[in-house]
Coordinates of N, CA and C and ligand atoms in Angstrom, one line a residue:
M1 N 1.6 -1.7 -13.9 CA 1.1 -0.4 -14.1 C 0.9 0.3 -12.8
S2 N 1.1 1.6 -12.8 CA 0.9 2.3 -11.5 C -0.3 3.2 -11.7
R3 N -0.9 3.6 -10.6 CA -2.0 4.5 -10.5 C -2.0 5.3 -9.3
R4 N -2.7 6.4 -9.3 CA -2.8 7.3 -8.1 C -4.2 7.0 -7.4
I5 N -4.1 6.8 -6.1 CA -5.3 6.5 -5.3 C -5.4 7.6 -4.2
A6 N -6.7 7.8 -3.8 CA -7.0 8.8 -2.7 C -7.5 7.9 -1.6
V7 N -6.9 8.1 -0.4 CA -7.4 7.4 0.8 C -7.5 8.4 2.0
I8 N -8.2 8.1 3.0 CA -8.2 8.8 4.3 C -7.3 7.9 5.2
L9 N -6.1 8.4 5.5 CA -5.2 7.7 6.3 C -5.0 8.3 7.7
N10 N -5.5 7.6 8.7 CA -5.5 8.1 10.1 C -6.1 9.5 10.2
G11 N -7.2 9.7 9.5 CA -7.9 10.9 9.5 C -7.5 12.0 8.5
R12 N -6.4 11.7 7.8 CA -6.0 12.8 6.8 C -6.0 12.3 5.4
P13 N -6.5 13.1 4.5 CA -6.6 12.7 3.1 C -5.1 12.6 2.5
E14 N -4.9 11.5 1.8 CA -3.6 11.2 1.2 C -3.8 10.8 -0.3
S15 N -2.9 11.2 -1.1 CA -2.9 10.8 -2.5 C -1.6 10.0 -2.7
L16 N -1.8 8.8 -3.2 CA -0.6 7.9 -3.3 C -0.4 7.3 -4.7
E17 N 0.8 7.2 -5.1 CA 1.1 6.5 -6.4 C 1.4 5.1 -6.0
V18 N 0.7 4.1 -6.5 CA 0.9 2.7 -6.2 C 0.9 1.9 -7.4
E19 N 1.7 0.8 -7.3 CA 1.7 -0.2 -8.4 C 0.5 -1.2 -8.3
D20 N 0.0 -1.7 -9.4 CA -1.1 -2.7 -9.3 C -0.8 -3.9 -8.4
Y21 N 0.5 -4.3 -8.4 CA 0.8 -5.5 -7.7 C 1.3 -5.3 -6.2
E22 N 1.3 -4.0 -5.8 CA 1.8 -3.7 -4.4 C 0.7 -4.0 -3.4
T23 N 1.1 -4.6 -2.2 CA 0.2 -4.8 -1.2 C 0.0 -3.5 -0.4
L24 N -1.1 -3.4 0.3 CA -1.3 -2.2 1.2 C -0.2 -2.2 2.3
L25 N 0.2 -3.3 2.8 CA 1.2 -3.4 3.8 C 2.5 -2.8 3.3
H26 N 2.9 -3.2 2.1 CA 4.1 -2.7 1.5 C 4.1 -1.1 1.4
V27 N 2.9 -0.6 0.9 CA 2.8 0.8 0.7 C 2.9 1.5 2.0
L28 N 2.2 1.0 3.1 CA 2.2 1.7 4.4 C 3.6 1.7 4.9
R29 N 4.3 0.6 4.9 CA 5.6 0.5 5.5 C 6.7 1.1 4.7
E30 N 6.8 0.8 3.4 CA 7.9 1.2 2.6 C 7.8 2.6 2.0
K31 N 6.6 3.0 1.6 CA 6.4 4.3 1.0 C 6.0 5.4 2.0
L32 N 5.2 5.0 3.0 CA 4.7 6.0 3.9 C 5.4 6.0 5.2
K33 N 6.3 5.0 5.4 CA 7.1 4.8 6.6 C 6.2 4.7 7.9
L34 N 5.1 4.1 7.7 CA 4.2 3.8 8.9 C 4.4 2.4 9.3
F35 N 5.0 2.2 10.4 CA 5.5 0.8 10.8 C 4.6 0.1 11.8
G36 N 3.4 0.7 12.1 CA 2.5 0.0 13.0 C 2.0 -1.3 12.6
A37 N 1.7 -1.5 11.3 CA 1.4 -2.8 10.7 C 2.6 -3.5 10.4
R38 N 2.8 -4.7 10.8 CA 4.0 -5.5 10.7 C 3.8 -6.7 9.7
E39 N 4.8 -7.2 9.1 CA 4.7 -8.4 8.3 C 5.2 -9.6 9.2
G40 N 4.2 -10.5 9.4 CA 4.6 -11.7 10.2 C 4.6 -12.8 9.2
C41 N 3.5 -13.5 9.0 CA 3.4 -14.7 8.1 C 3.4 -14.3 6.6
G42 N 2.8 -13.1 6.3 CA 2.7 -12.7 4.9 C 1.6 -13.5 4.1
Q43 N 0.8 -14.3 4.9 CA -0.2 -15.2 4.2 C -1.6 -15.0 4.8
G44 N -1.9 -13.9 5.5 CA -3.2 -13.7 6.1 C -3.6 -14.5 7.3
V45 N -2.6 -15.0 8.0 CA -2.9 -15.9 9.1 C -2.7 -15.3 10.5
C46 N -1.6 -14.6 10.7 CA -1.2 -14.2 12.0 C -1.8 -12.9 12.5
G47 N -2.2 -12.0 11.6 CA -2.9 -10.7 12.0 C -1.9 -9.6 12.3
A48 N -0.6 -9.8 12.2 CA 0.3 -8.7 12.6 C 0.2 -7.5 11.6
C49 N -0.4 -7.7 10.5 CA -0.5 -6.6 9.5 C -1.9 -6.0 9.5
T50 N -2.7 -6.3 10.5 CA -4.1 -5.9 10.5 C -4.2 -4.3 10.5
V51 N -5.0 -3.8 9.6 CA -5.4 -2.4 9.6 C -6.9 -2.3 9.5
L52 N -7.5 -1.2 9.9 CA -8.9 -1.0 9.9 C -9.2 -0.2 8.6
L53 N -10.1 -0.9 7.8 CA -10.4 -0.3 6.5 C -12.0 -0.1 6.5
D54 N -12.4 1.2 6.5 CA -13.8 1.5 6.7 C -14.4 0.7 7.9
G55 N -13.6 0.7 8.9 CA -14.1 0.1 10.2 C -14.0 -1.4 10.3
Q56 N -13.5 -2.1 9.2 CA -13.3 -3.5 9.3 C -11.9 -3.9 9.2
P57 N -11.5 -4.9 10.1 CA -10.1 -5.3 10.1 C -9.8 -6.1 8.8
V58 N -8.7 -5.8 8.2 CA -8.2 -6.5 7.0 C -6.8 -6.8 7.1
S59 N -6.3 -7.9 6.5 CA -4.9 -8.3 6.5 C -4.3 -7.5 5.3
S60 N -3.5 -6.5 5.7 CA -2.9 -5.6 4.7 C -1.9 -6.3 3.8
C61 N -1.4 -7.5 4.3 CA -0.4 -8.3 3.5 C -1.1 -9.0 2.3
L62 N -2.4 -9.1 2.4 CA -3.2 -9.8 1.3 C -3.9 -8.8 0.4
M63 N -4.1 -7.6 0.9 CA -4.9 -6.6 0.1 C -4.0 -5.8 -0.8
L64 N -4.4 -5.8 -2.1 CA -3.6 -4.9 -3.0 C -3.9 -3.5 -2.8
A65 N -2.9 -2.7 -2.8 CA -3.1 -1.2 -2.4 C -4.1 -0.5 -3.3
P66 N -4.2 -0.8 -4.6 CA -5.2 0.0 -5.4 C -6.6 -0.2 -4.9
L67 N -6.9 -1.3 -4.2 CA -8.2 -1.6 -3.7 C -8.6 -0.7 -2.5
A68 N -7.6 0.1 -1.9 CA -7.9 1.0 -0.8 C -8.4 2.3 -1.3
E69 N -8.5 2.5 -2.6 CA -9.0 3.7 -3.2 C -10.3 4.2 -2.5
G70 N -10.3 5.4 -2.0 CA -11.5 6.0 -1.4 C -12.0 5.5 -0.1
R71 N -11.1 4.7 0.6 CA -11.5 4.1 1.9 C -10.8 4.8 3.1
S72 N -11.3 4.5 4.3 CA -10.7 5.1 5.5 C -10.8 4.1 6.7
S73 N -10.7 4.7 8.0 CA -10.5 3.8 9.1 C -11.6 4.1 10.2
L74 N -11.7 3.1 11.2 CA -12.6 3.2 12.3 C -12.4 4.6 13.0
L75 N -11.2 4.9 13.4 CA -11.0 6.1 14.3 C -11.3 7.4 13.5
D76 N -11.2 7.3 12.2 CA -11.6 8.4 11.4 C -13.1 8.7 11.5
E77 N -13.8 7.6 11.5 CA -15.3 7.6 11.6 C -15.8 7.8 13.0
R78 N -15.1 7.2 14.0 CA -15.6 7.2 15.3 C -14.4 7.5 16.3
P79 N -13.9 8.8 16.4 CA -12.8 9.0 17.3 C -13.2 8.8 18.8
E80 N -14.4 8.6 19.1 CA -14.9 8.4 20.5 C -15.0 6.9 20.7
A81 N -14.5 6.0 19.9 CA -14.7 4.6 20.0 C -14.2 4.1 21.4
S82 N -15.0 3.3 22.0 CA -14.6 2.7 23.3 C -13.6 1.6 23.2
D83 N -12.9 1.2 24.3 CA -12.0 0.1 24.2 C -12.7 -1.2 23.7
D84 N -13.9 -1.4 24.2 CA -14.7 -2.6 23.8 C -14.9 -2.6 22.3
E85 N -15.3 -1.4 21.7 CA -15.5 -1.3 20.3 C -14.2 -1.5 19.5
I86 N -13.1 -1.0 20.0 CA -11.8 -1.2 19.3 C -11.5 -2.7 19.3
R87 N -11.7 -3.3 20.5 CA -11.4 -4.8 20.6 C -12.3 -5.6 19.6
E88 N -13.5 -5.2 19.5 CA -14.4 -5.9 18.6 C -13.9 -5.8 17.2
Y89 N -13.5 -4.6 16.8 CA -13.0 -4.4 15.4 C -11.7 -5.1 15.1
L90 N -10.9 -5.4 16.2 CA -9.6 -6.1 16.1 C -9.8 -7.6 16.3
A91 N -11.0 -8.1 16.3 CA -11.2 -9.5 16.7 C -10.4 -10.5 15.9
G92 N -10.0 -10.2 14.7 CA -9.3 -11.1 13.8 C -7.8 -11.1 14.1
N93 N -7.3 -10.2 14.9 CA -5.9 -10.0 15.1 C -5.4 -10.9 16.3
L94 N -4.4 -11.7 16.0 CA -3.9 -12.7 17.0 C -2.7 -12.1 17.6
C95 N -2.8 -11.1 18.5 CA -1.6 -10.5 19.2 C -1.1 -11.4 20.3
R96 N 0.2 -11.9 20.1 CA 0.8 -12.7 21.1 C 1.8 -12.0 22.0
C97 N 1.9 -10.7 21.7 CA 3.0 -9.9 22.4 C 2.6 -9.3 23.7
T98 N 1.5 -8.6 23.7 CA 1.1 -7.8 24.9 C -0.3 -8.0 25.3
G99 N -1.0 -8.9 24.7 CA -2.4 -9.1 25.1 C -3.3 -7.9 24.7
Y100 N -2.9 -7.2 23.6 CA -3.6 -6.1 23.0 C -3.4 -4.8 23.8
V101 N -2.6 -4.7 24.8 CA -2.4 -3.5 25.6 C -1.8 -2.4 24.7
K102 N -0.8 -2.7 24.0 CA -0.1 -1.7 23.2 C -1.0 -1.2 22.0
I103 N -1.8 -2.2 21.5 CA -2.7 -1.9 20.4 C -3.8 -0.9 20.9
L104 N -4.4 -1.2 22.0 CA -5.4 -0.3 22.6 C -4.8 1.1 22.9
E105 N -3.6 1.1 23.5 CA -2.9 2.4 23.8 C -2.7 3.2 22.5
A106 N -2.3 2.6 21.4 CA -2.1 3.3 20.2 C -3.4 3.8 19.6
A107 N -4.5 3.0 19.7 CA -5.8 3.4 19.2 C -6.3 4.6 20.0
R108 N -6.1 4.5 21.3 CA -6.6 5.7 22.2 C -5.8 6.9 21.8
E109 N -4.5 6.8 21.6 CA -3.7 8.0 21.3 C -4.1 8.6 19.9
V110 N -4.3 7.8 18.9 CA -4.8 8.3 17.6 C -6.1 9.0 17.8
A111 N -7.0 8.3 18.5 CA -8.3 8.9 18.7 C -8.2 10.3 19.4
A112 N -7.4 10.4 20.4 CA -7.2 11.7 21.1 C -6.6 12.8 20.2
R113 N -5.7 12.4 19.3 CA -5.1 13.3 18.4 C -6.2 13.7 17.3
L114 N -7.0 12.8 16.9 CA -8.0 13.1 15.9 C -9.0 14.1 16.6
R115 N -9.4 13.9 17.8 CA -10.3 14.8 18.5 C -9.7 16.2 18.7
A116 N -8.4 16.2 19.0 CA -7.7 17.5 19.2 C -7.4 18.2 17.9
G117 N -7.4 17.4 16.7 CA -7.1 18.0 15.4 C -5.6 18.2 15.3
T118 N -4.8 17.4 16.0 CA -3.3 17.6 15.9 C -2.6 16.7 15.0
G119 N -3.4 15.8 14.2 CA -2.8 14.9 13.3 C -2.3 13.7 14.0
T120 N -1.9 12.7 13.2 CA -1.5 11.4 13.7 C -0.1 11.0 13.4
R121 N 0.7 11.8 12.8 CA 2.1 11.4 12.5 C 3.0 12.0 13.5
Ligands
LIG1 S1 1.5 -10.7 8.0 FE1 0.4 -12.3 8.9 S2 -1.7 -11.9 8.4 FE2 -0.6 -10.5 7.3

């Protein structure tokens, strides 16, 4: 069964049609073409799919998309978040690629765009 959900995605309200069985990761990548969250293990272990949901890191490969109804992200709530705060929120992510450098750069860029009101896509 499909349903329509409302979310705040990178600071912007979105209305999405999702299937009950779809993961949040699948919807982000395949329907919204947002490729920042990646599929690694697909089992909630590696952290490659981590997204911030109401300020808390979650494995989007394990979360069903309908459960994102009405939720948003850290930078939507706190566009002035410091690097230390961003690192704290990402504590469950096991990045082996860059030591979190690229992740922090991406978070800073999204925060700057949110403050400037220029959008995040
Ligand atoms: S893909 Fe590894 S935790 Fe989700």
